[in-house]
Amino acid sequence: MPPMFRLDPYAPCVHEPGGVYCAVEFTLVADEDNPLLTMIQEYSARRKMHFNHSRLHRGICVTNTCKDYLSQNTSADLRLVLEGCLNDTLWKEYKLKSKISSEVLCNDLDNKMDIDYGDIAVAVICLSILLLHVIGNLYDFCYVPNKDRKGNKLLLCFSIKRNWKKLVAPPACGPDTRLKRLKGFNGLRSLSIIIVIMEHSLLPFVVSSENSHNLEIKYYNIICHLFVDGTLLVQAFFLMSGCLLAYNLDLLAEKKNISWTMIPKGIILRWLRLTPTYALVLAVTTTWLRFAGSGPLWQSTVGVEVKDCRRDGWLNLIYLNNYIDESQCMPQTLVRDYFVKDPTFNHTYKRGHTNLASYIMGLGLGMLIYHLQKNDFSFERFKKYKYLYWATVPAVLIILPSGSFFYFYETEAPIILKAIFSGIAKPVFSSIICIIVLGMAFKFEDVYRGILEWNGWASPARVSYCTYILHMLFVRTLTGSRTTLMHVSIANVLLVCLGTVMMTYLVAYPFYLLVEAPSIALSKIILPAAKVKMDIENDPTKRERNHA
């Protein structure tokens, strides 16, 4: 079979005078019955496990590989040039022809992008933030060295020293010691976001692998499905969000009456907490990201996102983007462009209401923990069942790849079977997480609790929102900048995944200090009445939930 992906040398092409490099997708066709094409189509028919090998991807140096066809086509229609060039190569090697099935995306040094007013505006905003930090830090170090002096609250929002203290503060250090029972959420949140980043880091292997068959083979390995089938993992964020909301509302109800007017206030406060950080990343994506690199896949991985963000970015700011189909603006999901037109992805995975079950279970869990604590409920008599509790993590490892059953199903699985699985998978997974959290909150055992309640998780958990919204920038930029194909191997996959995690966190920490922490402090000043709900607002899992 023809290879799925092939890239001509990129740098020599675009740096030669008049050099043009194009990325193109095309479909294999034949004028008459062709045994090879029939075999390719039959092999590709098993879409769950195999690539579509009748739809190939090429990066072509038009001015070199297709120079003969370029000279013959005086109108310089690149689509015709590429089709003729590809047909010639495919016919010589495989007796097949091609039909270009997507937009031709080209790079050349002569076609330079100009800086527009939007780019200038975003640059001014970023420089203004840095200037505020210079002023705020000088003010904090020089004018407010004495701890007894309060100082200007607005300027101190931009003090890195104070924001750093918040970042590295011990978990659950608030006035209510009952919150310490839930500090294991820091470990659960940090581990979950690390796994999410690692899953998304597989993008370059999916769009530019030199040995794509090795990747297909991994789908026959159930252990690999722990990383491939990550949709259930997101339910942990919904559950944690619901649990913390219910638990903190119960604590708040001890001090003041809960009324319906708190709902719009809470929505406004949540928007203020989430949006400044998110908006800055969105603004950089729509403006300066297109200047961040160049490569054979740059236009298809980064250029498309920039284009969609310029068109649909305002929907992201009001958090309705998950209800808009076929947009690739800030896609915080694995290879979303591969599923952007898939009805299952659009209507069952990314919609907010399709994940309500886990959130409602979290609400119930938060209320249960509060009332059990209030009544001094003891789990001592249940500790003889701790071996069953230890089975929860193996149960999670079993249910995460449970969807692989449908991959291994030789024929199309019955629709009733799919419906039953879709209906129970998320609640079952969330139920297991509920048991883990309940045991952690009441110190049922010390193994899982000791891992999740490690104080070292507090700082990574606080920057989890930053890592979540930043990591796809790195994944897409690194994918688009690659000029060679990726070799699929365990070592390479681990290297790329762990490298992406490290790089994301290295940027997320300063981003938190410079952007998120000041925006949180400013929101408390803008809405001072919200200070009574500070414990509720110290719930970063809600941030991931809004973008999941």
Coordinates of C-alpha atoms in Angstrom, one line a residue:
M1 CA 0.0 0.0 0.0
P2 CA 1.1 3.6 -0.5
P3 CA 2.3 5.1 2.8
M4 CA -0.3 7.1 4.7
F5 CA 2.0 10.1 5.1
R6 CA 5.0 11.4 3.2
L7 CA 6.8 14.7 3.5
D8 CA 9.3 16.3 1.1
P9 CA 12.2 18.1 2.7
Y10 CA 10.7 21.4 3.9
A11 CA 13.4 23.9 4.8
P12 CA 15.4 23.6 1.5
C13 CA 12.2 24.0 -0.5
V14 CA 10.8 27.2 1.2
H15 CA 14.3 28.8 1.3
E16 CA 15.1 28.5 -2.3
P17 CA 14.0 31.4 -4.5
G18 CA 10.3 31.1 -5.4
G19 CA 10.0 27.8 -3.4
V20 CA 6.4 26.7 -2.7
Y21 CA 5.6 23.9 -0.3
C22 CA 2.0 22.5 -0.1
A23 CA 0.2 20.1 2.2
V24 CA -2.6 18.1 0.4
E25 CA -5.0 15.3 1.2
F26 CA -6.2 13.1 -1.7
T27 CA -8.3 10.1 -2.3
L28 CA -7.0 7.1 -4.3
V29 CA -9.1 6.3 -7.4
A30 CA -8.9 3.9 -10.4
D31 CA -10.4 4.0 -13.9
E32 CA -11.1 0.3 -13.7
D33 CA -11.2 -2.5 -11.2
N34 CA -7.9 -2.5 -9.3
P35 CA -7.1 -5.3 -6.9
L36 CA -4.8 -3.1 -4.8
L37 CA -7.4 -0.4 -4.4
T38 CA -10.0 -3.0 -3.5
M39 CA -7.7 -4.4 -0.8
I40 CA -7.0 -0.9 0.5
Q41 CA -10.7 -0.1 0.8
E42 CA -11.5 -3.4 2.5
Y43 CA -8.7 -2.9 5.0
S44 CA -9.8 0.7 5.7
A45 CA -13.4 -0.4 6.1
R46 CA -12.7 -1.3 9.7
R47 CA -12.6 2.4 10.7
K48 CA -12.3 1.9 14.4
M49 CA -8.9 0.2 14.2
H50 CA -7.4 1.3 10.9
F51 CA -6.6 4.5 9.1
N52 CA -8.4 5.3 5.9
H53 CA -5.6 4.2 3.6
S54 CA -7.5 5.3 0.6
R55 CA -7.1 8.9 1.8
L56 CA -3.5 9.9 1.9
H57 CA -1.6 12.9 3.1
R58 CA 1.4 14.5 1.4
G59 CA 3.7 17.4 1.9
I60 CA 5.1 18.3 -1.5
C61 CA 7.7 20.8 -2.6
V62 CA 5.8 21.9 -5.7
T63 CA 8.8 23.8 -7.2
N64 CA 11.0 20.7 -7.0
T65 CA 8.9 17.5 -7.1
C66 CA 6.3 18.9 -9.5
K67 CA 8.4 21.3 -11.5
D68 CA 7.6 19.6 -14.8
Y69 CA 3.9 20.0 -14.3
L70 CA 4.3 23.5 -12.9
S71 CA 6.0 24.6 -16.2
Q72 CA 3.2 23.0 -18.3
N73 CA 0.4 24.7 -16.3
T74 CA 0.7 28.4 -17.3
S75 CA -2.3 29.4 -15.1
A76 CA -0.4 28.1 -12.0
D77 CA -3.5 26.4 -10.7
L78 CA -1.8 24.4 -7.9
R79 CA -4.6 22.0 -7.5
L80 CA -4.2 20.9 -11.2
V81 CA -0.4 20.8 -10.8
L82 CA -0.5 18.7 -7.7
E83 CA -3.1 16.3 -9.1
G84 CA -1.1 15.7 -12.3
C85 CA 2.1 15.3 -10.3
L86 CA 0.5 12.8 -7.8
N87 CA -1.2 10.9 -10.6
D88 CA 2.2 10.4 -12.4
T89 CA 3.9 9.1 -9.2
L90 CA 1.0 6.9 -8.2
W91 CA 0.5 5.4 -11.6
K92 CA 4.2 4.5 -12.0
E93 CA 4.4 2.8 -8.5
Y94 CA 0.8 1.4 -8.0
K95 CA -1.2 1.9 -11.2
L96 CA -3.5 4.2 -9.2
K97 CA -4.7 7.8 -9.6
S98 CA -5.6 10.5 -7.1
K99 CA -8.4 13.0 -6.6
I100 CA -7.6 15.9 -4.2
S101 CA -10.3 15.9 -1.5
S102 CA -9.5 19.0 0.6
E103 CA -8.2 22.5 0.4
V104 CA -4.6 22.8 -0.8
L105 CA -2.6 24.6 2.0
C106 CA 0.7 26.1 0.9
N107 CA 3.7 27.9 2.5
D108 CA 6.2 30.1 0.9
L109 CA 8.5 32.8 2.2
D110 CA 7.3 35.4 -0.4
N111 CA 3.7 35.2 1.1
K112 CA 4.5 36.9 4.4
M113 CA 1.7 37.8 6.9
D114 CA 1.3 41.4 7.9
I115 CA 0.8 42.5 11.5
D116 CA -2.7 43.9 11.8
Y117 CA -4.5 46.0 14.4
G118 CA -5.6 43.0 16.4
D119 CA -2.0 41.8 16.8
I120 CA -1.0 45.3 18.0
A121 CA -3.9 45.4 20.5
V122 CA -3.0 42.0 22.0
A123 CA 0.7 43.0 22.2
V124 CA -0.3 46.2 24.0
I125 CA -2.4 44.2 26.5
C126 CA 0.5 41.7 27.2
L127 CA 3.0 44.6 27.6
S128 CA 0.5 46.4 29.9
I129 CA 0.2 43.3 32.1
L130 CA 4.0 43.1 32.4
L131 CA 4.2 46.8 33.2
L132 CA 1.6 46.4 35.9
H133 CA 3.7 43.6 37.4
V134 CA 6.8 45.7 37.4
I135 CA 4.9 48.5 39.2
G136 CA 3.2 46.1 41.5
N137 CA 6.4 44.3 42.5
L138 CA 8.4 47.5 43.0
Y139 CA 5.5 48.8 45.1
D140 CA 5.4 45.7 47.2
F141 CA 9.1 45.4 47.8
C142 CA 9.8 49.1 48.3
Y143 CA 6.7 50.7 49.8
V144 CA 5.1 47.8 51.7
P145 CA 8.0 45.9 53.2
N146 CA 6.3 46.2 56.6
K147 CA 3.7 43.5 57.0
D148 CA 1.6 45.8 59.1
R149 CA 1.1 48.2 56.2
K150 CA -1.8 47.1 54.0
G151 CA -1.0 49.0 50.8
N152 CA -3.0 49.5 47.7
K153 CA -5.0 46.3 47.0
L154 CA -5.1 46.9 43.2
L155 CA -1.4 47.2 42.9
L156 CA -0.7 44.3 45.2
C157 CA -2.8 42.0 42.9
F158 CA 0.3 42.1 40.6
S159 CA 2.8 41.2 43.3
I160 CA 4.6 38.0 42.3
K161 CA 5.9 37.6 45.8
R162 CA 2.3 37.5 47.2
N163 CA 1.0 35.4 44.3
W164 CA 3.8 32.9 44.9
K165 CA 2.9 32.5 48.5
K166 CA -0.6 31.7 47.5
L167 CA 0.7 29.2 44.9
V168 CA 2.9 27.3 47.4
A169 CA 0.6 27.6 50.4
P170 CA -0.4 24.3 52.2
P171 CA -3.6 22.8 50.9
A172 CA -6.9 23.6 52.7
C173 CA -5.3 26.3 54.9
G174 CA -8.5 28.2 55.3
P175 CA -10.3 28.9 58.6
D176 CA -12.6 25.8 58.3
T177 CA -10.6 22.7 59.1
R178 CA -13.3 20.5 57.6
L179 CA -12.0 21.4 54.2
K180 CA -8.9 19.4 54.9
R181 CA -11.0 16.3 54.4
L182 CA -11.1 17.0 50.7
K183 CA -7.5 18.0 50.1
G184 CA -7.1 14.7 48.2
F185 CA -8.9 16.4 45.4
N186 CA -5.5 18.1 44.6
G187 CA -3.9 14.8 43.8
L188 CA -6.9 13.5 41.9
R189 CA -7.1 16.7 39.9
S190 CA -3.3 16.9 39.2
L191 CA -3.1 13.2 38.1
S192 CA -6.2 13.6 35.9
I193 CA -4.9 16.7 34.1
I194 CA -1.5 15.1 33.5
I195 CA -3.1 12.0 31.9
V196 CA -5.3 14.3 29.7
I197 CA -2.2 16.2 28.5
M198 CA -0.4 13.0 27.7
E199 CA -3.4 11.7 25.7
H200 CA -3.6 14.9 23.7
S201 CA 0.2 14.7 23.1
L202 CA -0.5 11.8 20.8
L203 CA -1.6 14.2 18.0
P204 CA 1.7 14.3 16.0
F205 CA 1.7 10.5 15.9
V206 CA -1.8 10.4 14.5
V207 CA -1.3 13.1 11.8
S208 CA 2.3 12.4 10.7
S209 CA 3.5 8.9 11.5
E210 CA 6.1 7.2 9.3
N211 CA 4.9 3.8 10.4
S212 CA 1.2 4.2 10.8
H213 CA 0.7 0.4 10.9
N214 CA 2.4 0.3 14.3
L215 CA -0.2 2.8 15.6
E216 CA -3.0 0.6 14.2
I217 CA -1.6 -2.4 16.0
K218 CA -1.7 -0.5 19.3
Y219 CA -5.5 -0.5 19.0
Y220 CA -5.4 -4.3 19.4
N221 CA -3.6 -3.9 22.7
I222 CA -6.1 -3.4 25.5
I223 CA -3.5 -1.7 27.7
C224 CA -3.0 1.0 25.1
H225 CA -6.8 1.7 25.4
L226 CA -6.1 3.1 28.9
F227 CA -4.6 6.1 27.1
V228 CA -6.7 6.1 23.9
D229 CA -10.1 5.9 25.6
G230 CA -9.8 8.9 27.8
T231 CA -13.4 10.2 27.6
L232 CA -14.4 8.7 30.9
L233 CA -11.5 10.4 32.7
V234 CA -13.1 13.8 32.1
Q235 CA -16.0 12.7 34.4
A236 CA -13.7 13.1 37.4
F237 CA -13.6 16.8 36.9
F238 CA -17.4 17.1 36.7
L239 CA -17.8 15.0 39.8
M240 CA -15.2 17.0 41.8
S241 CA -16.9 20.2 40.7
G242 CA -20.3 19.1 41.9
C243 CA -19.0 17.7 45.2
L244 CA -17.1 20.9 46.1
L245 CA -20.0 23.1 45.1
A246 CA -22.5 21.2 47.3
Y247 CA -20.1 20.8 50.2
N248 CA -19.1 24.5 50.3
L249 CA -22.7 25.6 49.9
D250 CA -23.6 23.5 53.0
L251 CA -20.7 25.2 54.9
L252 CA -21.9 28.6 53.7
A253 CA -25.4 27.9 54.8
E254 CA -24.2 27.8 58.3
K255 CA -23.3 31.5 58.1
K256 CA -26.0 33.0 55.9
N257 CA -29.2 32.2 54.2
I258 CA -28.9 30.7 50.7
S259 CA -31.2 32.5 48.2
W260 CA -31.9 32.3 44.5
T261 CA -30.1 35.6 44.0
M262 CA -26.9 33.8 44.6
I263 CA -27.2 32.0 41.3
P264 CA -26.7 35.0 39.0
K265 CA -24.0 36.4 41.3
G266 CA -22.2 33.0 41.2
I267 CA -22.4 32.9 37.5
I268 CA -20.9 36.4 37.2
L269 CA -18.2 35.6 39.6
R270 CA -17.4 32.3 37.9
W271 CA -17.2 34.2 34.5
L272 CA -14.9 36.8 36.0
R273 CA -12.7 34.0 37.5
L274 CA -12.4 32.0 34.3
T275 CA -12.5 34.5 31.4
P276 CA -9.5 36.8 31.8
T277 CA -7.1 33.9 31.7
Y278 CA -9.0 32.1 29.0
A279 CA -9.5 35.3 27.0
L280 CA -5.7 36.1 26.9
V281 CA -4.9 32.6 25.6
L282 CA -7.7 33.0 23.0
A283 CA -6.4 36.4 22.0
V284 CA -2.8 35.2 21.5
T285 CA -4.2 32.2 19.5
T286 CA -6.1 34.5 17.1
T287 CA -3.2 36.9 16.6
W288 CA 0.4 36.0 17.3
L289 CA 0.2 32.2 17.2
R290 CA 0.2 32.3 13.4
F291 CA 3.7 33.8 13.6
A292 CA 5.0 31.2 16.0
G293 CA 6.4 28.8 13.5
S294 CA 6.2 27.2 10.1
G295 CA 6.2 23.6 8.7
P296 CA 4.5 21.2 6.3
L297 CA 1.5 20.8 8.6
W298 CA 1.4 24.3 10.0
Q299 CA -1.6 25.5 8.0
S300 CA -3.6 22.4 8.7
T301 CA -2.9 22.2 12.5
V302 CA -2.4 25.8 13.5
G303 CA -3.7 28.0 10.6
V304 CA -7.1 26.3 10.7
E305 CA -7.4 27.0 14.5
V306 CA -6.4 30.6 14.1
K307 CA -9.0 31.0 11.3
D308 CA -11.8 29.4 13.4
C309 CA -10.9 31.4 16.5
R310 CA -11.2 34.7 14.5
R311 CA -14.6 33.6 13.4
D312 CA -16.0 31.8 16.5
G313 CA -13.8 33.1 19.3
W314 CA -16.6 35.2 20.8
L315 CA -18.6 32.0 21.5
N316 CA -15.7 30.7 23.6
L317 CA -15.9 33.8 25.8
I318 CA -19.5 33.0 26.6
Y319 CA -18.8 29.3 26.9
L320 CA -21.2 28.2 24.1
N321 CA -18.4 26.8 21.9
N322 CA -19.2 23.2 22.8
Y323 CA -22.6 23.7 21.2
I324 CA -21.2 24.9 17.9
D325 CA -20.1 22.1 15.5
E326 CA -17.2 22.0 13.0
S327 CA -15.1 24.6 14.8
Q328 CA -11.5 24.0 15.8
C329 CA -11.0 27.1 17.9
M330 CA -9.0 26.0 21.0
P331 CA -9.9 22.3 20.7
Q332 CA -9.1 20.8 24.1
T333 CA -9.7 17.3 22.8
L334 CA -7.6 14.7 21.2
V335 CA -7.3 15.3 17.4
R336 CA -10.6 17.1 17.4
D337 CA -10.2 17.8 13.7
Y338 CA -10.5 14.1 13.0
F339 CA -13.9 14.0 14.8
V340 CA -15.2 17.5 14.1
K341 CA -17.9 16.3 11.7
D342 CA -18.7 13.1 13.7
P343 CA -22.3 13.1 15.1
T344 CA -21.3 11.0 18.1
F345 CA -18.6 13.4 19.1
N346 CA -20.7 16.5 18.5
H347 CA -23.9 15.3 20.1
T348 CA -22.9 13.0 22.9
Y349 CA -19.3 13.8 23.9
K350 CA -18.7 17.5 24.0
R351 CA -22.2 18.8 25.0
G352 CA -22.4 20.0 28.6
H353 CA -25.8 18.4 29.3
T354 CA -24.5 15.0 28.3
N355 CA -22.2 15.0 31.3
L356 CA -24.8 16.0 33.9
A357 CA -24.9 12.6 35.5
S358 CA -21.4 12.8 36.9
Y359 CA -22.0 16.4 38.1
I360 CA -25.3 15.4 39.9
M361 CA -23.5 12.5 41.5
G362 CA -20.9 14.9 42.7
L363 CA -23.6 17.2 44.2
G364 CA -25.0 14.2 46.1
L365 CA -21.5 13.2 47.3
G366 CA -20.8 16.6 48.6
M367 CA -24.0 16.7 50.6
L368 CA -23.4 13.2 51.9
I369 CA -19.9 14.0 53.1
Y370 CA -21.2 17.2 54.9
H371 CA -24.0 15.5 56.7
L372 CA -21.9 12.4 57.7
Q373 CA -19.3 14.8 59.1
K374 CA -22.0 16.8 60.9
N375 CA -23.4 13.7 62.5
D376 CA -19.9 12.4 63.5
F377 CA -20.4 9.2 61.4
S378 CA -17.7 6.6 62.0
F379 CA -16.4 4.2 59.3
E380 CA -14.5 2.1 61.9
R381 CA -16.9 -0.8 61.7
F382 CA -16.5 -0.9 57.9
K383 CA -12.7 -1.1 57.9
K384 CA -12.9 -4.8 57.6
Y385 CA -14.0 -4.2 54.0
K386 CA -10.9 -2.2 53.1
Y387 CA -9.8 -4.9 50.7
L388 CA -12.9 -4.1 48.7
Y389 CA -12.0 -0.5 48.8
W390 CA -8.5 -1.3 47.5
A391 CA -10.3 -2.9 44.5
T392 CA -11.6 0.5 43.3
V393 CA -8.4 1.6 41.5
P394 CA -8.2 -1.8 39.6
A395 CA -11.8 -1.3 38.8
V396 CA -11.0 2.2 37.3
L397 CA -8.3 0.6 35.2
I398 CA -10.8 -2.0 34.0
I399 CA -13.6 0.4 33.1
L400 CA -11.4 3.0 31.4
P401 CA -10.6 0.8 28.5
S402 CA -14.0 -1.0 28.6
G403 CA -15.1 0.8 25.4
S404 CA -12.4 -1.2 23.6
F405 CA -15.0 -4.0 23.4
F406 CA -16.6 -2.2 20.5
Y407 CA -13.2 -2.0 18.8
F408 CA -12.7 -5.7 19.0
Y409 CA -16.2 -6.5 17.9
E410 CA -15.8 -8.1 14.5
T411 CA -19.0 -6.6 13.0
E412 CA -20.9 -3.5 13.9
A413 CA -22.1 -3.9 17.4
P414 CA -25.9 -3.9 18.0
I415 CA -27.3 -0.4 18.6
I416 CA -29.0 -1.5 21.8
L417 CA -25.6 -2.7 23.2
K418 CA -24.1 0.7 22.3
A419 CA -27.0 2.5 24.0
I420 CA -26.7 0.5 27.2
F421 CA -23.0 1.1 27.4
S422 CA -23.3 4.8 26.7
G423 CA -25.9 5.1 29.4
I424 CA -24.1 3.3 32.2
A425 CA -20.4 3.8 31.5
K426 CA -20.2 7.4 32.9
P427 CA -22.3 6.7 36.1
V428 CA -20.4 3.5 36.8
F429 CA -17.0 5.2 36.5
S430 CA -18.3 8.2 38.6
S431 CA -19.6 5.8 41.2
I432 CA -16.2 4.3 41.7
I433 CA -14.6 7.7 42.0
C434 CA -17.3 8.6 44.6
I435 CA -16.3 5.6 46.7
I436 CA -12.6 6.6 46.5
V437 CA -13.4 10.2 47.5
L438 CA -15.7 9.0 50.4
G439 CA -13.1 6.7 51.8
M440 CA -10.5 9.5 51.4
A441 CA -12.7 12.1 53.2
F442 CA -13.2 9.8 56.2
K443 CA -9.7 8.3 56.4
F444 CA -10.9 4.8 55.6
E445 CA -7.4 3.7 54.6
D446 CA -3.9 5.2 54.2
V447 CA -2.6 3.9 50.9
Y448 CA -4.7 5.7 48.3
R449 CA -5.4 8.6 50.7
G450 CA -1.6 9.0 51.4
I451 CA -0.9 9.3 47.7
L452 CA -3.8 11.7 46.9
E453 CA -3.3 13.9 50.0
W454 CA 0.4 14.4 49.4
N455 CA 1.0 18.1 50.0
G456 CA 3.1 18.3 46.8
W457 CA -0.1 18.1 44.8
A458 CA -1.4 21.4 46.0
S459 CA 0.8 23.6 43.7
P460 CA 0.2 21.6 40.5
A461 CA -3.5 21.5 41.3
R462 CA -3.7 25.3 41.5
V463 CA -2.2 25.7 38.0
S464 CA -4.3 22.9 36.5
Y465 CA -6.6 25.4 34.8
C466 CA -3.6 27.1 33.2
T467 CA -2.1 23.8 32.1
Y468 CA -5.4 22.8 30.6
I469 CA -5.9 25.8 28.4
L470 CA -2.2 26.1 27.4
H471 CA -1.3 22.5 26.6
M472 CA -3.0 22.3 23.2
L473 CA -1.0 25.4 22.1
F474 CA 2.1 23.4 22.6
V475 CA 0.7 20.3 21.0
R476 CA -0.5 22.0 17.9
T477 CA 2.6 24.3 17.5
L478 CA 5.0 21.4 17.9
T479 CA 3.0 19.3 15.5
G480 CA 2.8 22.0 12.9
S481 CA 6.5 22.9 13.2
R482 CA 7.7 19.3 12.6
T483 CA 9.5 18.9 9.2
T484 CA 9.8 15.1 9.5
L485 CA 7.5 12.2 10.2
M486 CA 7.1 10.7 13.7
H487 CA 8.3 7.2 14.3
V488 CA 5.7 5.3 16.4
S489 CA 7.4 3.5 19.3
I490 CA 6.9 3.2 23.0
A491 CA 10.1 5.2 23.7
N492 CA 9.1 8.0 21.3
V493 CA 5.5 8.2 22.6
L494 CA 6.7 8.4 26.2
L495 CA 9.3 11.0 25.3
V496 CA 6.8 13.2 23.5
C497 CA 4.1 12.8 26.2
L498 CA 6.3 13.5 29.2
G499 CA 8.1 16.3 27.3
T500 CA 4.8 18.0 26.6
V501 CA 3.7 17.7 30.3
M502 CA 7.0 19.2 31.5
M503 CA 6.9 22.1 29.0
T504 CA 3.3 22.9 29.8
Y505 CA 3.9 23.1 33.5
L506 CA 7.0 25.2 33.0
V507 CA 4.9 27.8 31.2
A508 CA 1.8 27.3 33.4
Y509 CA 3.5 28.4 36.6
P510 CA 4.7 31.8 35.4
F511 CA 1.4 32.2 33.5
Y512 CA -0.5 31.6 36.8
L513 CA 1.7 34.2 38.6
L514 CA 1.4 36.8 35.9
V515 CA -2.2 36.3 34.7
E516 CA -4.5 34.0 36.6
A517 CA -3.6 34.9 40.2
P518 CA -3.9 38.7 39.5
S519 CA -7.3 38.1 37.8
I520 CA -8.5 36.1 40.8
A521 CA -7.5 38.8 43.2
L522 CA -9.0 41.5 41.0
S523 CA -12.3 39.6 40.8
K524 CA -12.6 39.6 44.6
I525 CA -12.0 43.4 44.7
I526 CA -14.6 44.0 41.9
L527 CA -17.2 41.8 43.7
P528 CA -16.4 42.2 47.4
A529 CA -19.6 40.5 48.4
A530 CA -18.2 37.3 47.0
K531 CA -15.6 37.1 49.7
V532 CA -18.1 35.1 51.8
K533 CA -17.9 32.5 49.1
M534 CA -14.1 32.3 48.8
D535 CA -14.0 28.6 49.7
I536 CA -16.5 27.9 46.9
E537 CA -14.5 29.8 44.4
N538 CA -11.3 28.0 45.3
D539 CA -12.4 25.1 43.1
P540 CA -10.2 24.9 40.0
T541 CA -12.0 21.8 38.8
K542 CA -14.9 23.9 37.7
R543 CA -12.5 25.6 35.3
E544 CA -11.6 22.4 33.5
R545 CA -15.3 21.4 33.5
N546 CA -16.2 24.5 31.5
H547 CA -13.8 23.6 28.7
A548 CA -14.1 19.8 28.9

